[in-house]
Coordinates of C-alpha atoms in Angstrom, one line a residue:
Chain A
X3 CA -12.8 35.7 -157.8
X4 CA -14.0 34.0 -160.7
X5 CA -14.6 37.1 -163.7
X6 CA -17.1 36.4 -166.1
X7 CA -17.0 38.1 -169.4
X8 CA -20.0 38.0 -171.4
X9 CA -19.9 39.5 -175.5
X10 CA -21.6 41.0 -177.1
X11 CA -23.1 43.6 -174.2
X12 CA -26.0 44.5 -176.6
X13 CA -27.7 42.7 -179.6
X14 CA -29.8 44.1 -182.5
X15 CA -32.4 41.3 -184.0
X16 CA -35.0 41.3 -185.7
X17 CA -38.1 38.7 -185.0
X18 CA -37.5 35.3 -186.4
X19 CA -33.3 35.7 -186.6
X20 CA -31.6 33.4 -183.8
X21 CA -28.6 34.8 -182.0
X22 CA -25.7 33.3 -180.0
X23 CA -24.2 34.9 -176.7
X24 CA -20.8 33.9 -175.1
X25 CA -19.8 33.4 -172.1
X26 CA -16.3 32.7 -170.6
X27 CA -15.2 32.3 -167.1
X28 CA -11.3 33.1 -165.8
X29 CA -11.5 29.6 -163.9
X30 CA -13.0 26.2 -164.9
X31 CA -16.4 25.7 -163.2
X32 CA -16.1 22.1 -162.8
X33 CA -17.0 21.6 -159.3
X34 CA -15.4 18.0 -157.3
X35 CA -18.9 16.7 -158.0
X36 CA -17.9 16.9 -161.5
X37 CA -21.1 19.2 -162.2
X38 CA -20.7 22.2 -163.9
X39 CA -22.5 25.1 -162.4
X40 CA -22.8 27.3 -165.1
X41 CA -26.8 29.1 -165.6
X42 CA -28.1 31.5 -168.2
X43 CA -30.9 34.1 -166.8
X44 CA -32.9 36.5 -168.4
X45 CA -34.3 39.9 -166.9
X46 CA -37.0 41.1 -169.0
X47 CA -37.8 44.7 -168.8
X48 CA -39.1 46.1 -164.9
X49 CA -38.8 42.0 -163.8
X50 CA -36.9 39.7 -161.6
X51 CA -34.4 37.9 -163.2
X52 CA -35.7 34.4 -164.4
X53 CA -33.5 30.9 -164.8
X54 CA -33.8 29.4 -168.4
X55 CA -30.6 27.0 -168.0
X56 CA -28.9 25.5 -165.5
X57 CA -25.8 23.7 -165.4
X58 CA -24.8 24.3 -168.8
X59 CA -27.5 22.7 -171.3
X60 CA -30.8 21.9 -168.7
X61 CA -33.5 23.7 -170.1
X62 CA -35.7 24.8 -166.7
X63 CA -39.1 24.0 -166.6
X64 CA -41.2 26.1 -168.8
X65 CA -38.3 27.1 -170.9
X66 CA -39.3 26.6 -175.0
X67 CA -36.8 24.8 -176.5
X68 CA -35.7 27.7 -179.0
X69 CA -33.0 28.6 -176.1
X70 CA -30.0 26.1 -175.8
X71 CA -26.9 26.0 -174.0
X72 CA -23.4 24.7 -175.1
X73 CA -19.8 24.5 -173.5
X74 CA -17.4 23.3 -170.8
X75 CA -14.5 24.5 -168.8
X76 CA -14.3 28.1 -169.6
X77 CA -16.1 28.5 -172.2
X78 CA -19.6 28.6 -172.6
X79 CA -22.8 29.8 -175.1
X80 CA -26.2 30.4 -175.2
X81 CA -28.1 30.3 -178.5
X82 CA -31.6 31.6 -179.3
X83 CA -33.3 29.9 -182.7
X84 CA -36.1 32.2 -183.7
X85 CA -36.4 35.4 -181.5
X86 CA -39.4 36.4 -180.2
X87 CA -40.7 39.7 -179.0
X88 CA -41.3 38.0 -175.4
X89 CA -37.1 37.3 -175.2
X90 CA -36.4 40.7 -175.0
X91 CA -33.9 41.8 -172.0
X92 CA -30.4 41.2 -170.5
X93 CA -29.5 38.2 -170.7
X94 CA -26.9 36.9 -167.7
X95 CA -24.6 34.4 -167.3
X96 CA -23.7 33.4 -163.6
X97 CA -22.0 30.3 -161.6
X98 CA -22.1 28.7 -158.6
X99 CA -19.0 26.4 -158.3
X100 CA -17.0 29.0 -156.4
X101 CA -17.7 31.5 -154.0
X102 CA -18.2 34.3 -154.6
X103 CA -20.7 33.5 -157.0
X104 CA -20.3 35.9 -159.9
X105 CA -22.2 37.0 -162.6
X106 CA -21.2 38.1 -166.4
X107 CA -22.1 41.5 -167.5
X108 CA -24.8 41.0 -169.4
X109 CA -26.1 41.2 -172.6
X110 CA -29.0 43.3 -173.5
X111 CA -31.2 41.7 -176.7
X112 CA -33.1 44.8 -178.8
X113 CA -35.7 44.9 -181.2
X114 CA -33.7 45.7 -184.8
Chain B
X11 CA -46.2 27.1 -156.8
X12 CA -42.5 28.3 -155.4
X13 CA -42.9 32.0 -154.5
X14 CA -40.4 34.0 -152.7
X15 CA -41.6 37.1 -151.1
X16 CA -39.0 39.7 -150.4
X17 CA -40.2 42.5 -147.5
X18 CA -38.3 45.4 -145.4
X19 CA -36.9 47.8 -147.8
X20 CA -37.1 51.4 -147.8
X21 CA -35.0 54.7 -146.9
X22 CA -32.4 54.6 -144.2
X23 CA -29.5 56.7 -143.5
X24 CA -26.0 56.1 -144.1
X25 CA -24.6 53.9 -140.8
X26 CA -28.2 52.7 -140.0
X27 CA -29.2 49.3 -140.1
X28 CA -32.1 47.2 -142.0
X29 CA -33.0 43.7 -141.7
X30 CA -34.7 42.2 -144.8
X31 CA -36.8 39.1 -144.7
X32 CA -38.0 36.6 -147.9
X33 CA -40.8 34.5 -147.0
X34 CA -40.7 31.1 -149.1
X35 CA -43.4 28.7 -150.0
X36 CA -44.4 25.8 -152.8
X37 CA -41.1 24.0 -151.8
X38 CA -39.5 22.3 -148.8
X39 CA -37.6 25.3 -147.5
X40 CA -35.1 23.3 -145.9
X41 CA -33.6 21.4 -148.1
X42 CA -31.9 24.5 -149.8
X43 CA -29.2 26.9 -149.6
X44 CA -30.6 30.2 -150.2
X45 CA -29.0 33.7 -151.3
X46 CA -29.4 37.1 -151.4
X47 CA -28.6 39.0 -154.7
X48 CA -28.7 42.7 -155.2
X49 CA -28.7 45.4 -158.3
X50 CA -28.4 48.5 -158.0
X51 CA -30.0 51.1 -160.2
X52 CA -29.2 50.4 -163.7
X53 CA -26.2 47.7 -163.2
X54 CA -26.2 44.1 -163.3
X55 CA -26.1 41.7 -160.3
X56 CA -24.2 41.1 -157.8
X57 CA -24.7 38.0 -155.3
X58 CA -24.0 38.9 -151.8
X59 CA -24.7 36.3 -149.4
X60 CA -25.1 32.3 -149.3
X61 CA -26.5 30.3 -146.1
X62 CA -26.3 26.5 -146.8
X63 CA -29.4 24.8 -145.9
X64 CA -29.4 24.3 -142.0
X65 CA -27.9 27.2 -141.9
X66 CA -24.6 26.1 -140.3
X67 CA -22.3 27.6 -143.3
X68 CA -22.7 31.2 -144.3
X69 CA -20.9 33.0 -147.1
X70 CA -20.2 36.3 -148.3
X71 CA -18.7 38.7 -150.7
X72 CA -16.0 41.2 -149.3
X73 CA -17.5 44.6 -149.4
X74 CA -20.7 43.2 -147.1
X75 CA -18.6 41.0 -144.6
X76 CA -18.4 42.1 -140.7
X77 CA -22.0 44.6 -141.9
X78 CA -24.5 41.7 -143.3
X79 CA -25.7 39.0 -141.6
X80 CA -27.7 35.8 -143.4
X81 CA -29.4 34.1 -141.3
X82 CA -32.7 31.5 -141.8
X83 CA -35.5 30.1 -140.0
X84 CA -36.7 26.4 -141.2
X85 CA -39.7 26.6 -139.1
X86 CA -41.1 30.1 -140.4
X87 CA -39.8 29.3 -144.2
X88 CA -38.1 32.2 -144.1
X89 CA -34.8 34.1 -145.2
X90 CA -33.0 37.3 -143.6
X91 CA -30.6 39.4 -144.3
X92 CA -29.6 41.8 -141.1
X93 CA -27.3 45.1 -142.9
X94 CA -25.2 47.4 -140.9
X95 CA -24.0 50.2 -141.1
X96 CA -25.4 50.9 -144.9
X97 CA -23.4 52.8 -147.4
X98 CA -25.0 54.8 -150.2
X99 CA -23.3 51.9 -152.4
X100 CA -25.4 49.3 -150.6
X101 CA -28.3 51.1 -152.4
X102 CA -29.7 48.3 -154.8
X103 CA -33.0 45.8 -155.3
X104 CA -32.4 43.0 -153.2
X105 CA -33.3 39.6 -154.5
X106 CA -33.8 36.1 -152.5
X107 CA -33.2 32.8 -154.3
X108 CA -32.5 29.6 -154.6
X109 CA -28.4 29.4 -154.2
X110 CA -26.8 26.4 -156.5
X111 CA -29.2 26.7 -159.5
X112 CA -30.8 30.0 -158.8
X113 CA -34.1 28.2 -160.0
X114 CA -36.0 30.9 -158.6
X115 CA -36.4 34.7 -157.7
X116 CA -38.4 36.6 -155.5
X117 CA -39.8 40.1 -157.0
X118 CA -37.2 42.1 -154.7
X119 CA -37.1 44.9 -152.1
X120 CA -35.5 48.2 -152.8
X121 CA -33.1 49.4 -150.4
X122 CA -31.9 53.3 -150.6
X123 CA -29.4 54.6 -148.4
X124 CA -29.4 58.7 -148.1
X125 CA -29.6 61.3 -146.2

C-alpha cells in the first residue's frame, strides 16, 4: 500500500500568517496516463470532508486562490497565503493512482 | 447542484449485516467511479471501496474484502454498500464520493456496531 505521511499533524496560526503542509507518498503517484493523482481536502469542524485541489495544483471550483498546491513524484505541498478563520480543520492529503487509495494523516490548522 | 445523499446507518450487532445506499444527483451518475470512505470516531479516513463506472470492476481494501459488497444502479442514480458480518471496528461515518478526484462528498451515515 501506498503510506502517506503528512507533517506537521497540528498547526498554530494566527489570522493573516500563511502556512505550508507537506505531503510525501512511499511510491510515485504518476499514473500510465502520466496524471498525477494527488488531492488536498479539508474537513472543517462537524463537516464532510471538502476537495480544494486535485491532481497536484487544480484549484476546485469555488476554492480562493490563497490555497496552492506544489510537487511531483513523492513529494508534495500545500500552501495557505493569509489564513482565515473559515480554513480551520484537518487538512488531508489523499491519492488515487493506486489502490488502495490512501489517505495522509492529517493535519489539524488551530487558531494561535 | 451535485449532492450525494448517504442513508441506512444505525446500530447493529456484531455479525449482522447493513446495506447502505447514497443517492446522487446534479451530475450524470454514470459516467463515474464512485467510493465509499469511512472514519471512525475521532480518526482520519480511510477509503474502503471503488466500483468503476458501469460497475464491471470493484475494488477493495483488505480488512472489508469477502464482508462488503459495492454495488450501483445507473438507472436509480444510486450507490450501495452491502456489509457483513460487522465488527465493532467497522464502527465509522460512511461517506460516498466521487472516486478519481474525490470532487465531492455526501454528508455521511453513521454506522455503530455493539451489542
Amino acid at each position: 500500500d501506498v503510506v502517506m505521511t503528512q507533517t506537521p499533524p497540528s498547526l498554530s496560526v494566527a489570522i493573516g500568517q500563511s502556512v505550508s503542509i507537506s505531503c510525501k507518498s512511499s511510491q510515485s503517484l504518476v499514473y500510465s496516463d502520466g496524471k498525477t493523482y494527488l488531492h488536498w481536502l479539508l474537513q472543517s469542524p462537524g463537516r464532510s470532508p471538502k476537495r480544494l485541489i486535485y491532481q497536484v495544483s487544480n484549484l476546485g471550483s469555488g476554492v480562493p486562490d490563497r490555497f496552492s498546491g506544489t510537487g511531483s513524484q513523492k513529494d508534495f505541498t500545500l500552501k495557505i497565503s493569509r489564513v482565515e478563520a473559515e480554513d480551520l480543520g484537518v487538512y488531508y492529503c489523499a491519492q488515487t493512482t493506486h489502490f488502495p487509495r490512501t489517505f495522509g494523516g492529517g493535519t489539524k490548522l488551530e487558531l494561535k | 447542484e451535485v449532492q450525494l445523499v448517504e442513508s441506512g446507518g444505525g446500530l447493529v450487532q456484531p455479525g449482522r449485516s447493513m446495506k447502505l445506499s447514497c443517492a446522487a444527483s446534479g451530475f450524470t451518475f454514470s459516467n463515474y467511479g464512485m467510493a465509499w470512505v469511512r472514519q471512525a470516531p475521532t480518526k482520519g479516513l480511510e477509503w474502503v471501496a471503488t466500483i468503476s463506472y458501469d460497475g464491471s470492476s470493484t475494488y477493495y481494501r483488505d480488512s472489508v474484502k469477502g464482508r462488503f459488497t459495492i454495488s450501483r444502479d445507473n438507472a436509480k442514480s444510486t450507490l450501495y454498500l452491502q456489509m457483513n458480518s460487522l465488527r465493532s471496528e467497522d464502527t465509522a461515518t460512511y461517506y460516498c464520493t466521487r472516486d478519481s478526484w474525490f470532487a465531492y462528498w455526501g454528508q455521511g451515515t453513521l454506522v455503530t456496531v455493539s451489542s
